[in-house]
N, CA, C and O atoms as a DFTB+ gen file, in Angstrom:
572 C
 N C O
     1  1     -15.855     134.757     166.696
     2  2     -15.248     135.493     165.626
     3  2     -15.510     135.049     164.252
     4  3     -15.005     135.685     163.327
     5  1     -16.338     133.898     163.992
     6  2     -16.647     133.499     162.762
     7  2     -17.374     134.353     161.953
     8  3     -17.434     134.130     160.744
     9  1     -18.081     135.546     162.585
    10  2     -18.776     136.560     162.101
    11  2     -17.812     137.694     161.222
    12  3     -18.339     138.586     160.556
    13  1     -16.567     137.548     161.309
    14  2     -15.677     138.474     160.854
    15  2     -15.219     137.992     159.620
    16  3     -14.452     138.754     159.031
    17  1     -15.527     136.759     158.985
    18  2     -15.009     136.338     157.600
    19  2     -15.747     137.165     156.702
    20  3     -16.927     137.458     156.897
    21  1     -15.043     137.567     155.672
    22  2     -15.247     138.681     154.796
    23  2     -16.227     137.853     153.738
    24  3     -15.678     136.981     153.065
    25  1     -17.270     138.022     153.607
    26  2     -18.270     137.381     152.545
    27  2     -17.805     138.240     150.956
    28  3     -17.501     139.431     150.889
    29  1     -17.851     137.402     149.945
    30  2     -17.725     137.849     148.648
    31  2     -18.529     138.974     148.440
    32  3     -19.666     138.963     148.914
    33  1     -18.175     139.834     147.882
    34  2     -18.962     140.973     147.060
    35  2     -19.428     142.217     148.185
    36  3     -20.528     142.764     148.106
    37  1     -18.638     142.485     148.998
    38  2     -19.133     143.442     149.966
    39  2     -19.010     145.001     149.250
    40  3     -18.175     145.299     148.396
    41  1     -19.892     145.774     149.727
    42  2     -20.005     147.081     149.149
    43  2     -19.046     147.791     150.018
    44  3     -18.484     147.116     150.881
    45  1     -18.772     149.050     149.923
    46  2     -17.639     149.855     150.573
    47  2     -18.202     150.042     151.858
    48  3     -17.371     149.993     152.765
    49  1     -19.493     150.264     152.231
    50  2     -20.039     150.425     153.627
    51  2     -19.926     149.281     154.214
    52  3     -19.459     149.233     155.352
    53  1     -20.298     148.236     153.604
    54  2     -20.046     146.805     154.451
    55  2     -18.717     146.472     154.887
    56  3     -18.462     146.059     156.018
    57  1     -17.771     146.680     153.860
    58  2     -16.395     146.381     154.022
    59  2     -15.814     147.363     155.128
    60  3     -14.819     147.036     155.774
    61  1     -16.509     148.664     155.343
    62  2     -15.796     149.635     156.276
    63  2     -16.701     149.006     157.665
    64  3     -16.165     149.146     158.764
    65  1     -17.697     148.505     157.614
    66  2     -18.213     147.884     158.959
    67  2     -17.496     146.696     159.368
    68  3     -17.306     146.538     160.574
    69  1     -16.980     145.658     158.368
    70  2     -16.475     144.445     158.632
    71  2     -15.122     145.192     159.181
    72  3     -14.957     144.900     160.365
    73  1     -14.183     145.999     158.717
    74  2     -13.046     146.266     159.310
    75  2     -13.159     146.888     160.625
    76  3     -12.262     146.694     161.445
    77  1     -14.307     147.714     160.953
    78  2     -14.700     148.345     162.282
    79  2     -14.797     146.949     163.418
    80  3     -14.223     146.831     164.500
    81  1     -15.592     146.132     162.831
    82  2     -15.860     145.183     163.767
    83  2     -14.507     144.408     164.205
    84  3     -14.217     144.192     165.381
    85  1     -13.748     144.033     163.133
    86  2     -12.541     143.418     163.242
    87  2     -11.459     144.288     164.145
    88  3     -10.663     143.763     164.924
    89  1     -11.561     145.574     163.926
    90  2     -10.733     146.279     164.952
    91  2     -11.183     146.498     166.443
    92  3     -10.472     146.942     167.345
    93  1     -12.492     146.106     166.533
    94  2     -13.207     146.429     167.836
    95  2     -12.810     144.824     168.612
    96  3     -12.461     144.710     169.787
    97  1     -12.927     143.980     167.884
    98  2     -12.584     142.564     168.242
    99  2     -11.106     142.376     168.722
   100  3     -10.794     141.784     169.755
   101  1     -10.300     142.912     167.903
   102  2      -8.791     142.945     168.125
   103  2      -8.507     143.745     169.596
   104  3      -7.713     143.354     170.452
   105  1      -9.272     144.846     169.667
   106  2      -9.170     145.677     171.034
   107  2      -9.575     145.008     172.174
   108  3      -8.941     145.116     173.223
   109  1     -10.730     144.215     172.055
   110  2     -11.243     143.232     173.146
   111  2     -10.244     142.421     173.395
   112  3      -9.786     142.385     174.537
   113  1      -9.726     141.634     172.400
   114  2      -8.713     140.571     172.603
   115  2      -7.693     140.906     173.298
   116  3      -7.101     140.134     174.052
   117  1      -7.374     142.191     173.090
   118  2      -5.940     142.773     173.806
   119  2      -6.021     143.102     175.205
   120  3      -5.100     143.328     175.990
   121  1      -7.441     143.093     175.423
   122  2      -7.786     143.261     177.003
   123  2      -7.760     142.002     177.726
   124  3      -7.687     141.976     178.954
   125  1      -7.819     140.896     176.966
   126  2      -7.811     139.499     177.689
   127  2      -6.430     139.201     178.405
   128  3      -5.337     139.692     178.121
   129  1      -6.696     138.385     179.292
   130  2      -5.574     137.977     180.310
   131  2      -4.256     137.512     179.660
   132  3      -3.159     137.745     180.169
   133  1      -4.442     136.791     178.421
   134  2      -3.395     136.161     177.594
   135  2      -2.447     137.286     177.093
   136  3      -1.226     137.301     177.247
   137  1      -3.130     138.134     176.531
   138  2      -2.356     139.315     175.952
   139  2      -1.633     140.300     177.034
   140  3      -0.512     140.782     176.869
   141  1      -2.447     140.508     178.137
   142  2      -1.803     140.969     179.109
   143  2      -0.673     140.449     179.823
   144  3       0.151     141.183     180.370
   145  1      -0.616     139.122     179.828
   146  2       0.514     138.327     180.405
   147  2       1.547     138.435     179.430
   148  3       2.713     138.620     179.776
   149  1       1.252     138.346     178.392
   150  2       2.349     138.419     177.228
   151  2       3.211     139.788     177.409
   152  3       4.439     139.858     177.376
   153  1       2.335     140.815     177.599
   154  2       2.825     142.212     177.945
   155  2       3.811     142.102     179.189
   156  3       4.947     142.573     179.128
   157  1       3.317     141.450     180.332
   158  2       4.073     141.861     181.655
   159  2       5.294     140.642     181.580
   160  3       6.485     140.932     181.694
   161  1       4.824     139.291     181.379
   162  2       6.041     138.435     181.417
   163  2       6.992     138.247     180.324
   164  3       6.677     138.601     179.188
   165  1       7.976     137.791     180.537
   166  2       8.908     137.305     179.395
   167  2       8.117     136.302     178.623
   168  3       7.174     135.632     179.042
   169  1       8.643     136.303     177.442
   170  2       8.318     135.191     176.378
   171  2       8.909     133.711     176.606
   172  3       9.175     133.046     175.605
   173  1       9.109     133.208     177.804
   174  2       9.713     132.155     178.269
   175  2       8.974     131.395     179.010
   176  3       8.282     131.827     179.932
   177  1       9.068     129.970     178.610
   178  2       8.230     128.840     179.594
   179  2       8.882     128.802     180.953
   180  3      10.045     128.478     181.195
   181  1       8.020     129.156     181.737
   182  2       8.191     129.094     183.217
   183  2       8.829     127.827     183.756
   184  3       9.562     127.879     184.744
   185  1       8.554     126.644     183.101
   186  2       8.877     125.387     183.406
   187  2      10.229     125.088     182.780
   188  3      11.220     124.863     183.474
   189  1      10.248     125.090     181.412
   190  2      11.366     124.279     180.821
   191  2      12.468     125.622     180.374
   192  3      13.681     125.438     180.278
   193  1      11.882     126.824     180.154
   194  2      13.051     127.576     180.063
   195  2      12.817     127.909     178.325
   196  3      13.417     128.881     177.867
   197  1      12.144     127.273     177.621
   198  2      11.990     127.603     176.093
   199  2      11.527     128.871     175.775
   200  3      10.485     129.329     176.244
   201  1      12.419     129.598     174.824
   202  2      12.238     130.958     174.577
   203  2      11.253     131.195     173.238
   204  3      11.281     130.410     172.291
   205  1      10.585     132.096     173.266
   206  2       9.556     132.221     172.101
   207  2       9.624     133.451     171.291
   208  3       9.988     134.501     171.821
   209  1       9.320     133.403     170.123
   210  2       9.498     134.641     169.464
   211  2       8.242     135.035     168.694
   212  3       7.354     134.211     168.915
   213  1       7.860     136.000     167.874
   214  2       6.562     136.329     167.139
   215  2       6.308     135.169     166.302
   216  3       5.133     134.866     166.091
   217  1       7.265     134.462     165.787
   218  2       6.937     133.290     164.893
   219  2       6.270     132.098     165.747
   220  3       5.371     131.429     165.237
   221  1       6.747     131.832     167.119
   222  2       5.899     130.874     167.479
   223  2       5.308     131.063     168.811
   224  3       5.151     130.106     169.569
   225  1       4.976     132.256     169.120
   226  2       4.063     132.801     170.267
   227  2       3.028     132.034     170.617
   228  3       2.721     131.775     171.781
   229  1       2.370     131.590     169.475
   230  2       1.253     130.938     169.550
   231  2       1.183     129.479     170.433
   232  3       0.139     128.957     170.823
   233  1       2.356     129.034     170.618
   234  2       2.658     127.918     171.423
   235  2       3.012     128.283     172.871
   236  3       3.524     127.403     173.564
   237  1       2.801     129.425     173.362
   238  2       3.144     129.904     174.520
   239  2       1.788     130.206     175.153
   240  3       1.079     131.109     174.708
   241  1       1.414     129.418     176.233
   242  2       0.095     129.566     177.050
   243  2       0.173     130.303     178.267
   244  3       1.278     130.497     178.773
   245  1      -0.829     130.721     178.777
   246  2      -0.935     131.594     180.152
   247  2      -1.562     130.458     181.030
   248  3      -2.600     129.868     180.730
   249  1      -0.855     130.235     182.083
   250  2      -1.448     129.244     183.062
   251  2      -1.816     129.977     184.199
   252  3      -1.065     130.818     184.694
   253  1      -3.100     129.666     184.714
   254  2      -3.601     130.200     186.066
   255  2      -3.092     129.345     187.175
   256  3      -3.485     128.179     187.197
   257  1      -2.252     129.770     188.122
   258  2      -1.469     129.243     188.965
   259  2      -2.406     128.452     190.058
   260  3      -2.068     127.397     190.597
   261  1      -3.475     129.052     190.259
   262  2      -4.487     128.499     191.120
   263  2      -5.611     127.906     190.469
   264  3      -6.598     127.562     191.119
   265  1      -5.527     127.755     189.168
   266  2      -6.524     127.079     188.256
   267  2      -7.648     127.603     188.191
   268  3      -8.481     126.999     187.516
   269  1      -8.050     128.867     188.849
   270  2      -9.144     129.564     188.804
   271  2      -9.064     130.578     187.608
   272  3      -8.427     131.630     187.673
   273  1      -9.706     130.197     186.611
   274  2      -9.697     131.082     185.261
   275  2     -10.381     132.588     185.370
   276  3     -10.297     133.445     184.490
   277  1     -11.022     132.720     186.536
   278  2     -11.822     133.858     186.847
   279  2     -10.891     134.960     187.670
   280  3     -11.185     136.152     187.768
   281  1      -9.761     134.363     188.221
   282  2      -8.800     135.047     188.933
   283  2      -7.635     135.641     188.130
   284  3      -6.589     135.047     187.864
   285  1      -7.973     136.949     187.765
   286  2      -7.244     137.616     186.550
   287  2      -6.615     139.044     187.153
   288  3      -6.731     140.119     186.564
   289  1      -5.957     138.872     188.381
   290  2      -5.375     140.347     188.902
   291  2      -4.544     140.815     187.864
   292  3      -3.796     140.110     187.188
   293  1      -4.752     142.391     187.733
   294  2      -3.918     143.170     186.677
   295  2      -2.595     142.961     186.583
   296  3      -2.064     143.038     185.475
   297  1      -1.879     142.678     187.672
   298  2      -0.404     142.730     187.970
   299  2       0.040     141.233     187.620
   300  3       1.225     140.975     187.828
   301  1      -0.812     140.172     187.090
   302  2      -0.476     139.248     186.500
   303  2       0.210     138.067     187.445
   304  3       0.893     137.124     187.046
   305  1      -0.145     138.369     188.743
   306  2       0.504     137.445     190.065
   307  2      -0.204     136.078     189.694
   308  3       0.396     135.084     190.104
   309  1      -1.122     135.902     189.143
   310  2      -1.930     134.445     189.064
   311  2      -1.459     133.724     187.869
   312  3      -1.657     132.516     187.745
   313  1      -0.816     134.457     186.951
   314  2      -0.516     133.839     185.595
   315  2       0.957     133.354     185.611
   316  3       1.769     133.884     186.369
   317  1       1.304     132.332     184.761
   318  2       2.577     132.044     184.180
   319  2       2.615     131.787     182.942
   320  3       1.604     131.223     182.524
   321  1       3.467     132.009     182.149
   322  2       3.509     131.622     180.850
   323  2       4.174     130.225     180.699
   324  3       5.316     130.105     181.143
   325  1       3.548     129.120     180.096
   326  2       3.838     128.024     179.909
   327  2       3.879     127.571     178.391
   328  3       3.034     127.983     177.595
   329  1       4.692     126.880     178.095
   330  2       4.651     126.144     176.563
   331  2       3.533     125.036     176.660
   332  3       3.181     124.506     177.714
   333  1       3.054     124.777     175.477
   334  2       1.862     124.052     175.438
   335  2       1.998     122.557     176.142
   336  3       1.084     121.938     176.687
   337  1       3.521     122.096     175.972
   338  2       3.745     120.873     176.577
   339  2       3.763     120.971     178.106
   340  3       3.167     120.113     178.757
   341  1       4.328     121.836     178.633
   342  2       4.464     122.119     179.948
   343  2       2.986     122.374     180.759
   344  3       2.728     121.966     181.891
   345  1       2.125     123.131     179.904
   346  2       0.931     123.531     180.447
   347  2      -0.110     122.050     180.284
   348  3      -1.012     121.829     181.093
   349  1       0.111     121.377     179.436
   350  2      -0.664     120.046     179.339
   351  2      -0.125     119.096     180.566
   352  3      -0.864     118.330     181.183
   353  1       1.042     119.236     180.781
   354  2       1.608     118.311     181.799
   355  2       1.029     118.800     183.214
   356  3       0.663     118.003     184.078
   357  1       0.986     120.180     183.358
   358  2       0.656     120.701     184.483
   359  2      -0.920     120.513     184.894
   360  3      -1.323     120.398     186.051
   361  1      -1.789     120.503     183.623
   362  2      -3.168     120.295     183.947
   363  2      -3.279     118.727     184.008
   364  3      -4.179     118.321     184.743
   365  1      -2.658     117.944     183.479
   366  2      -2.605     116.504     183.785
   367  2      -2.274     116.194     185.172
   368  3      -2.906     115.369     185.831
   369  1      -1.416     116.770     185.550
   370  2      -1.001     116.431     187.061
   371  2      -2.258     116.809     187.889
   372  3      -2.858     116.032     188.632
   373  1      -2.585     118.150     187.655
   374  2      -3.826     118.520     188.434
   375  2      -5.034     117.768     188.391
   376  3      -5.656     117.659     189.448
   377  1      -5.458     117.256     187.412
   378  2      -6.486     116.296     186.982
   379  2      -6.193     114.893     187.771
   380  3      -7.039     114.284     188.427
   381  1      -4.931     114.526     187.596
   382  2      -4.632     113.164     188.315
   383  2      -4.865     113.492     190.070
   384  3      -5.439     112.666     190.779
   385  1      -4.423     114.577     190.524
   386  2      -4.532     114.849     192.002
   387  2      -6.115     114.879     192.309
   388  3      -6.575     114.394     193.343
   389  1      -6.875     115.471     191.353
   390  2      -8.465     115.773     191.676
   391  2      -8.917     114.225     191.613
   392  3      -9.640     113.756     192.492
   393  1      -8.496     113.531     190.630
   394  2      -9.137     112.091     190.605
   395  2      -8.643     111.194     191.549
   396  3      -9.159     110.081     191.655
   397  1      -7.672     111.553     192.277
   398  2      -7.077     110.788     193.531
   399  2      -7.860     111.208     194.683
   400  3      -7.811     110.453     195.654
   401  1      -8.525     112.189     194.769
   402  2      -9.266     112.734     195.671
   403  2      -8.487     113.778     196.574
   404  3      -8.937     114.212     197.635
   405  1      -7.359     114.102     196.068
   406  2      -6.587     115.424     196.584
   407  2      -7.329     116.477     196.964
   408  3      -8.416     116.491     196.386
   409  1      -7.160     117.366     197.715
   410  2      -7.847     118.680     197.939
   411  2      -7.281     119.563     196.654
   412  3      -6.127     119.502     196.228
   413  1      -8.359     120.408     196.124
   414  2      -7.846     121.368     195.207
   415  2      -6.769     122.304     195.700
   416  3      -6.756     122.618     196.890
   417  1      -5.912     122.745     194.902
   418  2      -4.573     123.461     195.426
   419  2      -4.905     124.633     195.890
   420  3      -4.116     125.061     196.732
   421  1      -5.936     125.414     195.601
   422  2      -6.368     126.705     196.088
   423  2      -6.864     126.672     197.687
   424  3      -6.891     127.675     198.400
   425  1      -7.206     125.481     198.063
   426  2      -7.393     125.379     199.342
   427  2      -6.173     124.630     200.248
   428  3      -6.289     124.588     201.472
   429  1      -5.221     124.154     199.701
   430  2      -4.211     123.343     200.254
   431  2      -3.487     124.623     201.295
   432  3      -3.237     125.777     200.948
   433  1      -3.275     124.046     202.542
   434  2      -2.523     125.125     203.458
   435  2      -1.333     124.175     203.863
   436  3      -1.447     123.255     204.673
   437  1      -0.099     124.536     203.154
   438  2       1.281     124.039     203.387
   439  2       1.827     124.586     204.238
   440  3       2.144     125.760     204.046
   441  1       2.142     123.945     205.497
   442  2       3.095     124.544     206.443
   443  2       4.416     124.220     206.411
   444  3       4.846     123.082     206.219
   445  1       5.142     125.308     206.615
   446  2       6.762     125.249     206.435
   447  2       7.148     124.936     207.659
   448  3       6.658     125.618     208.559
   449  1       7.965     124.012     207.978
   450  2       8.599     123.809     209.352
   451  2      10.095     124.093     209.457
   452  3      10.719     123.968     210.510
   453  1      10.628     124.481     208.302
   454  2      12.142     124.908     208.443
   455  2      12.358     126.303     208.093
   456  3      12.029     126.733     206.987
   457  1      12.910     127.046     209.010
   458  2      13.075     128.607     208.741
   459  2      14.547     128.751     208.721
   460  3      15.116     128.723     209.813
   461  1      15.283     128.909     207.597
   462  2      16.519     129.078     207.400
   463  2      17.204     130.422     208.011
   464  3      18.428     130.478     208.128
   465  1      16.320     131.555     208.414
   466  2      16.752     132.580     208.886
   467  2      16.340     132.674     210.405
   468  3      16.197     133.760     210.966
   469  1      16.183     131.631     210.941
   470  2      15.491     131.830     212.377
   471  2      16.571     132.440     213.463
   472  3      16.223     133.192     214.373
   473  1      17.938     132.011     213.242
   474  2      18.971     132.734     214.072
   475  2      19.568     133.785     213.516
   476  3      20.566     134.278     214.043
   477  1      19.028     134.279     212.353
   478  2      19.692     135.430     211.851
   479  2      19.471     136.905     212.569
   480  3      20.326     137.781     212.437
   481  1      18.513     137.074     213.179
   482  2      18.405     138.190     214.004
   483  2      19.375     138.249     215.213
   484  3      20.055     139.222     215.537
   485  1      19.321     137.038     215.826
   486  2      20.197     136.907     216.903
   487  2      21.664     137.132     216.556
   488  3      22.378     137.864     217.242
   489  1      22.101     136.479     215.462
   490  2      23.555     136.609     214.875
   491  2      23.891     138.119     214.471
   492  3      25.016     138.608     214.574
   493  1      22.825     138.750     214.025
   494  2      23.132     140.333     213.762
   495  2      23.357     141.023     214.874
   496  3      24.196     141.921     214.950
   497  1      22.460     140.563     216.013
   498  2      22.683     141.458     217.121
   499  2      24.051     141.110     217.910
   500  3      24.618     142.040     218.483
   501  1      24.546     139.952     217.960
   502  2      25.928     139.571     218.359
   503  2      26.955     139.707     217.629
   504  3      28.038     139.334     218.080
   505  1      26.864     140.312     216.235
   506  2      27.967     140.633     215.413
   507  2      28.541     139.527     214.891
   508  3      29.599     139.701     214.286
   509  1      28.048     138.286     214.985
   510  2      28.410     137.135     214.315
   511  2      27.953     137.240     212.696
   512  3      26.948     137.794     212.249
   513  1      28.959     136.564     212.001
   514  2      28.678     136.245     210.597
   515  2      29.211     134.764     210.328
   516  3      29.793     134.035     211.131
   517  1      28.925     134.543     209.221
   518  2      29.352     133.193     208.740
   519  2      30.923     132.780     208.938
   520  3      31.201     131.633     209.287
   521  1      32.024     133.840     208.684
   522  2      33.108     133.585     208.789
   523  2      33.629     133.462     210.145
   524  3      34.517     132.647     210.398
   525  1      33.023     134.381     211.207
   526  2      33.291     134.268     212.538
   527  2      32.973     132.761     213.198
   528  3      33.619     132.153     214.051
   529  1      31.919     132.431     212.598
   530  2      31.434     131.009     213.166
   531  2      32.346     129.939     212.743
   532  3      32.647     129.020     213.505
   533  1      32.830     130.047     211.442
   534  2      33.623     128.885     210.785
   535  2      35.217     128.964     211.566
   536  3      35.908     127.959     211.732
   537  1      35.596     130.244     211.963
   538  2      36.854     130.146     212.591
   539  2      36.652     129.679     214.172
   540  3      37.632     129.245     214.777
   541  1      35.672     129.752     214.671
   542  2      35.403     129.270     216.015
   543  2      35.267     128.119     216.025
   544  3      35.674     127.589     217.058
   545  1      34.721     127.262     215.056
   546  2      34.496     125.846     215.035
   547  2      36.002     124.993     214.492
   548  3      36.319     123.825     214.713
   549  1      36.676     125.952     213.795
   550  2      37.977     125.430     213.565
   551  2      39.027     125.392     214.693
   552  3      40.009     124.650     214.652
   553  1      38.752     126.247     215.708
   554  2      39.677     126.417     216.623
   555  2      40.650     127.767     216.425
   556  3      41.505     128.035     217.269
   557  1      40.453     128.555     215.286
   558  2      41.550     129.626     215.004
   559  2      40.704     130.739     215.792
   560  3      39.485     130.811     215.950
   561  1      41.787     131.632     216.264
   562  2      41.573     132.727     216.801
   563  2      41.702     133.832     215.692
   564  3      42.470     133.709     214.737
   565  1      40.960     134.829     215.876
   566  2      40.712     136.125     215.215
   567  2      41.942     136.965     215.578
   568  3      42.153     137.148     216.777
   569  1      42.695     137.446     214.761
   570  2      43.597     138.636     215.189
   571  2      43.218     140.107     215.401
   572  3      44.074     140.922     215.745
């Protein structure tokens, strides 16, 4: 963008060309993932909850959840808005993990062993709900 600085003594034609280039650069920038994320997501840090306004929006960054800056889905599912402090912290943790020999996050396969809804289907079929179960455990009978 350094070519957009206005040199002194521009003719009207040169000034019009300068303005056209500036508008084109702005339009291209608005197609970038940061601007798209700012349109899609609220102006709040996803980690610390700090809120942003037009006055301090420059301190809100877009973090790629999978650390792949080429993965920019139009729905914004790989982005989260983070303040500069939380963003630095996130990348610091990632760098520490990589330095320690950890597998990059996009390759991790975390298995979940607990399923809180495992018995839900059976409970719904039998007509049980949380209140019935508590009564049965306390020994009270239902009227």
